Structures are given as C-alpha cells and as structure tokens.
Amino acid sequence: MAINLYDYAHTAADRGWGSGWPRCSGGSDLATVTADRSGTRVSVRKGLSVLVDTLLDWTERPDGGNYLLKPGQCGGYNCRPIAGTRTPSNHSWAVAVDLNWNDNPYTSTGRHTIPTQVAAVWKHYGFAWGGDYKGARKDWMHFEFMGTPADAVEKSRLALTHLAAPGGAQPSPPAGGALARGSSGPVVAAMQARLNRDYPAYSTLTVDGAFGAATEAVVREFQRRAGLAEDGVAGPATLAALHLA
Ligand SMILES: [Zn+2]
C-alpha cells in the first residue's frame, strides 16, 4: 500500500510497530547503524536498519546528498513522550531519526541546513519530514517512517537498488566470496530482499543484513527447489540463480 506521509492521525502502533512510550516494546528490537563518512551512529528498529543505514550513507556521500552528519547531534530511539505532552514520540518506537539538531532546531524561524535533495530522498523512501509540519514551528531535524514493517522491507529493497552504490548499481557480492551463517552487510540484505520479493511463498525474512538461522533455512529451501547443492551457503551458483552475481 502507498505510504501517506501526512497521516498523523495514525501512530506507529497502528502501523504494526508495537507499543511506544511508556511501554517501548521496540527497545528490545534495536540495531545501531553508522553513517559511513562521519561515523555518526543512531539506533533504530531492526526492520528499518537497512533503510536508515542506506539513507544515512547516501545523505553524506558527495555524489548523494553531500550533507555531513555530526556525531553527537543525531539520534534515533528514545523512550519518551513528545516534549511537554503525554503523547508518545515516534522516537519511542525507534522509527524516527533526528539529523544535526543544533543546526536544525524545532523552531518557527525557518533556520535549518537540511538540503532540498536530502529531504526529498528521505520522503521518497517513506519518511515524513518535520520541516513539512503545518504549524508555525517546524521540526527541521526530524524524519519519521510512515509505513508498516512490510513497507520497510520494500523500501529497503528499493534503496539498496537505487541508492546503495554510486551510480545506483546493485551491491555486488565479494568476488569469489560466499555468503553463509555469520555473514553480514548490504549484500546479505540485498539477498534477503531478493528472496522475499521473488519467493514470498517461503521467504518472509527480516531484511537486516544479518545471515542467521532463518536466512540459512530460506537459502536451503531455495537451493532445494532450484536443484542446487543444498548446503545453506550462498556461493556463486546460488547467487547467480538469484540474479545477484
Ligand atoms: Zn525527532
């Protein structure tokens, strides 16, 4: 389903992310992601980690958003209400991030440094921007995901395809390398997303870039059905069969 970026009538709980403040169920489902260029780290839901990681890396890349993040001025998960209220903040579900809060304060002055292309790309991948708030005060630093966990899988796949590498190339597996239990990173995430997209009858993996038992089971099932050696290791033959090699 299409994501409505301006549907503030529904909460992240309505969209399937569990409970927010004061019972922050997402607190036990977190991943820390790192923006490559600055090393800035934020914690978000595991199901959003590939998408946020890809967006943060793109935001900083000179051929992307070219907007450098500042460690210590960015955040994700925070189990709290919206300041001065008893309404849960989207940060309490770990589906929101704040970028460079000293430069992009919650203010009615219009002062901020978020480039137009950065706001546009985050919005394209399902994040509402606080700079679009209707009221006089804008939350310039704030981006929150407005989709469901299933939307996050789809947006992760699109972001990996279109944003992950310079020129929009698909991330390619390590030359001669194989992915196996314990492997991690964007290539594993691309494989998980590809399995979910093409084989939804038996692949409903979390696209988190971590090759664990669930991913291994799906790889085995894929290999069995494809007539490949059923070893649970995604080597060159398996990756080629998935059109990832
Ligand atoms: Zn925020």
CSV table of C-alpha atoms and ligand atoms in Angstrom, one decimal:
chain,number,residue,atom,x,y,z
A,1,MET,CA,0.0,0.0,0.0
A,2,ALA,CA,1.1,3.5,-0.7
A,3,ILE,CA,2.6,5.4,2.3
A,4,ASN,CA,0.7,8.6,3.3
A,5,LEU,CA,3.4,10.9,4.6
A,6,TYR,CA,0.9,13.3,6.2
A,7,ASP,CA,-1.3,10.8,8.0
A,8,TYR,CA,-0.6,11.9,11.6
A,9,ALA,CA,-4.0,10.5,12.7
A,10,HIS,CA,-2.4,7.1,13.0
A,11,THR,CA,0.5,6.1,15.2
A,12,ALA,CA,3.4,3.7,14.6
A,13,ALA,CA,1.4,1.2,16.8
A,14,ASP,CA,-1.4,1.4,14.2
A,15,ARG,CA,1.2,0.6,11.5
A,16,GLY,CA,2.4,-2.6,13.2
A,17,TRP,CA,5.4,-1.4,15.2
A,18,GLY,CA,4.2,-2.4,18.7
A,19,SER,CA,3.8,-0.1,21.6
A,20,GLY,CA,5.5,3.2,22.1
A,21,TRP,CA,6.1,5.3,25.3
A,22,PRO,CA,5.7,4.5,28.1
A,23,ARG,CA,5.9,0.7,27.2
A,24,CYS,CA,8.5,1.0,24.5
A,25,SER,CA,8.4,-2.5,23.0
A,26,GLY,CA,10.8,-1.5,20.2
A,27,GLY,CA,13.6,-1.1,22.8
A,28,SER,CA,14.3,-4.8,22.6
A,29,ASP,CA,14.4,-4.8,18.8
A,30,LEU,CA,17.1,-2.2,18.0
A,31,ALA,CA,20.0,-2.1,15.7
A,32,THR,CA,22.7,0.6,15.7
A,33,VAL,CA,23.6,1.9,12.2
A,34,THR,CA,26.5,4.0,11.2
A,35,ALA,CA,26.8,6.8,8.6
A,36,ASP,CA,30.0,5.8,6.8
A,37,ARG,CA,31.6,9.2,6.1
A,38,SER,CA,31.2,10.8,9.6
A,39,GLY,CA,30.9,7.7,11.7
A,40,THR,CA,27.6,9.1,13.2
A,41,ARG,CA,25.6,6.3,14.9
A,42,VAL,CA,21.9,6.1,15.6
A,43,SER,CA,19.7,3.3,16.9
A,44,VAL,CA,16.5,2.3,15.1
A,45,ARG,CA,14.2,-0.7,14.7
A,46,LYS,CA,16.0,-3.7,13.2
A,47,GLY,CA,13.4,-3.8,10.4
A,48,LEU,CA,14.3,-0.2,9.5
A,49,SER,CA,18.1,-0.6,9.9
A,50,VAL,CA,19.0,-1.4,6.3
A,51,LEU,CA,16.8,1.5,5.0
A,52,VAL,CA,18.1,4.0,7.5
A,53,ASP,CA,21.7,2.9,7.0
A,54,THR,CA,21.4,3.2,3.3
A,55,LEU,CA,19.8,6.7,3.6
A,56,LEU,CA,22.4,7.9,6.1
A,57,ASP,CA,25.2,6.8,3.8
A,58,TRP,CA,23.6,8.4,0.8
A,59,THR,CA,22.9,11.6,2.7
A,60,GLU,CA,26.6,12.0,3.3
A,61,ARG,CA,28.0,10.8,0.0
A,62,PRO,CA,29.5,13.6,-2.1
A,63,ASP,CA,27.6,12.2,-5.1
A,64,GLY,CA,24.4,11.8,-3.0
A,65,GLY,CA,23.0,14.4,-0.5
A,66,ASN,CA,26.5,15.7,0.3
A,67,TYR,CA,25.3,16.6,3.8
A,68,LEU,CA,27.7,15.7,6.5
A,69,LEU,CA,26.2,14.5,9.8
A,70,LYS,CA,27.6,15.4,13.2
A,71,PRO,CA,28.2,12.7,15.7
A,72,GLY,CA,26.5,13.7,19.0
A,73,GLN,CA,23.9,15.8,17.1
A,74,CYS,CA,21.9,12.9,15.7
A,75,GLY,CA,19.6,10.4,17.4
A,76,GLY,CA,17.1,7.6,16.9
A,77,TYR,CA,15.5,5.6,19.6
A,78,ASN,CA,14.4,7.5,22.7
A,79,CYS,CA,11.6,6.1,25.0
A,80,ARG,CA,9.9,9.4,25.7
A,81,PRO,CA,6.7,11.4,25.1
A,82,ILE,CA,6.6,14.4,22.8
A,83,ALA,CA,8.1,17.2,25.0
A,84,GLY,CA,5.5,18.8,27.2
A,85,THR,CA,2.8,16.2,26.4
A,86,ARG,CA,1.8,12.6,27.3
A,87,THR,CA,1.7,11.7,23.6
A,88,PRO,CA,4.3,9.1,22.6
A,89,SER,CA,7.1,10.4,20.4
A,90,ASN,CA,7.9,8.5,17.2
A,91,HIS,CA,11.3,8.1,18.7
A,92,SER,CA,9.8,5.9,21.3
A,93,TRP,CA,9.1,3.3,18.6
A,94,ALA,CA,12.6,3.8,17.1
A,95,VAL,CA,11.1,4.7,13.7
A,96,ALA,CA,12.3,8.3,13.7
A,97,VAL,CA,15.7,10.0,13.4
A,98,ASP,CA,16.9,13.5,14.1
A,99,LEU,CA,19.7,14.9,12.0
A,100,ASN,CA,22.1,17.6,13.3
A,101,TRP,CA,19.8,19.0,15.9
A,102,ASN,CA,21.8,22.1,16.7
A,103,ASP,CA,21.7,23.2,13.1
A,104,ASN,CA,18.1,22.1,12.6
A,105,PRO,CA,16.2,23.1,15.7
A,106,TYR,CA,12.5,22.9,16.4
A,107,THR,CA,11.7,26.5,15.7
A,108,SER,CA,9.5,28.9,13.8
A,109,THR,CA,12.4,30.9,12.5
A,110,GLY,CA,12.9,28.7,9.4
A,111,ARG,CA,16.6,28.3,10.3
A,112,HIS,CA,18.0,24.9,9.1
A,113,THR,CA,20.6,23.4,6.9
A,114,ILE,CA,18.8,20.3,5.5
A,115,PRO,CA,19.4,20.4,1.7
A,116,THR,CA,16.3,20.1,-0.5
A,117,GLN,CA,17.5,16.9,-2.1
A,118,VAL,CA,18.1,15.2,1.3
A,119,ALA,CA,14.5,16.0,2.4
A,120,ALA,CA,13.2,14.8,-1.0
A,121,VAL,CA,15.0,11.5,-0.9
A,122,TRP,CA,14.0,10.6,2.7
A,123,LYS,CA,10.4,11.4,1.8
A,124,HIS,CA,10.7,9.2,-1.3
A,125,TYR,CA,11.6,6.3,0.9
A,126,GLY,CA,8.6,6.8,3.3
A,127,PHE,CA,9.9,9.3,5.9
A,128,ALA,CA,7.8,12.3,6.8
A,129,TRP,CA,9.9,15.4,7.4
A,130,GLY,CA,9.3,17.8,10.4
A,131,GLY,CA,10.1,20.6,8.0
A,132,ASP,CA,6.7,20.0,6.4
A,133,TYR,CA,4.7,20.4,9.6
A,134,LYS,CA,1.6,22.6,9.1
A,135,GLY,CA,2.1,24.8,12.2
A,136,ALA,CA,4.4,27.8,12.6
A,137,ARG,CA,7.1,25.7,14.3
A,138,LYS,CA,8.9,23.1,12.2
A,139,ASP,CA,10.9,20.2,13.5
A,140,TRP,CA,13.7,20.6,10.9
A,141,MET,CA,15.9,17.8,12.3
A,142,HIS,CA,13.1,15.2,12.3
A,143,PHE,CA,12.4,12.3,9.9
A,144,GLU,CA,9.9,9.6,10.8
A,145,PHE,CA,8.9,6.4,8.9
A,146,MET,CA,5.2,6.4,8.0
A,147,GLY,CA,4.9,2.9,6.7
A,148,THR,CA,4.5,-0.6,8.1
A,149,PRO,CA,7.2,-3.2,8.7
A,150,ALA,CA,6.3,-4.7,5.3
A,151,ASP,CA,6.7,-1.2,3.7
A,152,ALA,CA,10.1,-1.1,5.3
A,153,VAL,CA,11.1,-4.3,3.5
A,154,GLU,CA,10.0,-2.9,0.2
A,155,LYS,CA,11.6,0.5,0.7
A,156,SER,CA,14.9,-1.2,1.8
A,157,ARG,CA,15.0,-3.2,-1.4
A,158,LEU,CA,14.4,-0.1,-3.5
A,159,ALA,CA,17.0,1.9,-1.6
A,160,LEU,CA,19.6,-0.8,-1.9
A,161,THR,CA,18.9,-0.9,-5.7
A,162,HIS,CA,18.9,2.8,-6.3
A,163,LEU,CA,21.0,4.5,-3.5
A,164,ALA,CA,23.4,2.0,-2.1
A,165,ALA,CA,26.2,2.3,-4.6
A,166,PRO,CA,27.5,5.3,-6.7
A,167,GLY,CA,25.6,5.4,-9.9
A,168,GLY,CA,22.8,3.3,-8.5
A,169,ALA,CA,24.4,0.0,-9.1
A,170,GLN,CA,23.3,-3.1,-7.2
A,171,PRO,CA,25.7,-4.0,-4.4
A,172,SER,CA,27.6,-7.0,-5.8
A,173,PRO,CA,28.8,-9.9,-3.7
A,174,PRO,CA,32.5,-10.1,-2.8
A,175,ALA,CA,34.5,-11.6,-5.8
A,176,GLY,CA,34.6,-15.3,-5.4
A,177,GLY,CA,33.1,-15.0,-2.0
A,178,ALA,CA,30.2,-16.9,-0.5
A,179,LEU,CA,27.6,-15.7,2.0
A,180,ALA,CA,27.0,-18.1,4.9
A,181,ARG,CA,25.8,-18.1,8.5
A,182,GLY,CA,27.5,-15.2,10.2
A,183,SER,CA,27.9,-13.1,7.1
A,184,SER,CA,26.5,-9.6,7.3
A,185,GLY,CA,26.2,-6.4,5.4
A,186,PRO,CA,24.4,-4.9,2.4
A,187,VAL,CA,24.9,-7.9,0.2
A,188,VAL,CA,23.2,-10.1,2.7
A,189,ALA,CA,20.4,-7.6,2.9
A,190,ALA,CA,20.1,-7.5,-0.9
A,191,MET,CA,19.9,-11.3,-0.9
A,192,GLN,CA,17.2,-11.3,1.8
A,193,ALA,CA,15.2,-8.7,-0.1
A,194,ARG,CA,15.5,-10.6,-3.3
A,195,LEU,CA,14.3,-13.8,-1.7
A,196,ASN,CA,11.3,-12.1,-0.1
A,197,ARG,CA,10.4,-10.4,-3.4
A,198,ASP,CA,10.7,-13.4,-5.7
A,199,TYR,CA,9.8,-16.3,-3.3
A,200,PRO,CA,7.2,-14.8,-0.9
A,201,ALA,CA,5.6,-18.3,-0.5
A,202,TYR,CA,8.5,-19.4,1.7
A,203,SER,CA,10.7,-16.3,2.3
A,204,THR,CA,9.5,-13.6,4.7
A,205,LEU,CA,12.9,-12.7,6.1
A,206,THR,CA,13.6,-9.5,8.1
A,207,VAL,CA,15.9,-7.5,5.7
A,208,ASP,CA,18.5,-6.8,8.4
A,209,GLY,CA,21.7,-7.8,6.5
A,210,ALA,CA,22.5,-10.5,9.1
A,211,PHE,CA,22.8,-14.1,7.8
A,212,GLY,CA,21.3,-16.2,10.6
A,213,ALA,CA,19.4,-19.4,11.0
A,214,ALA,CA,16.2,-18.1,9.3
A,215,THR,CA,18.1,-16.9,6.3
A,216,GLU,CA,20.0,-20.2,6.1
A,217,ALA,CA,16.8,-22.1,6.1
A,218,VAL,CA,15.4,-20.0,3.2
A,219,VAL,CA,18.6,-20.4,1.2
A,220,ARG,CA,18.4,-24.2,1.7
A,221,GLU,CA,14.8,-24.1,0.5
A,222,PHE,CA,15.7,-22.0,-2.5
A,223,GLN,CA,18.6,-24.4,-3.3
A,224,ARG,CA,16.4,-27.5,-3.0
A,225,ARG,CA,13.7,-26.1,-5.3
A,226,ALA,CA,16.4,-24.8,-7.8
A,227,GLY,CA,18.1,-28.2,-8.0
A,228,LEU,CA,21.3,-26.7,-6.4
A,229,ALA,CA,23.6,-28.3,-3.8
A,230,GLU,CA,21.5,-27.9,-0.6
A,231,ASP,CA,24.2,-26.6,1.7
A,232,GLY,CA,22.7,-23.3,3.0
A,233,VAL,CA,25.7,-21.4,1.7
A,234,ALA,CA,25.1,-18.7,-0.9
A,235,GLY,CA,28.1,-19.2,-3.2
A,236,PRO,CA,28.5,-18.2,-6.8
A,237,ALA,CA,25.9,-20.7,-8.2
A,238,THR,CA,23.2,-19.7,-5.7
A,239,LEU,CA,23.9,-16.0,-6.1
A,240,ALA,CA,23.8,-16.4,-9.9
A,241,ALA,CA,20.4,-18.2,-9.6
A,242,LEU,CA,19.2,-15.3,-7.6
A,243,HIS,CA,20.5,-12.8,-10.3
A,244,LEU,CA,22.8,-11.3,-7.6
A,245,ALA,CA,26.1,-12.4,-9.1
B,1,ZN,ZN,12.7,13.9,16.2
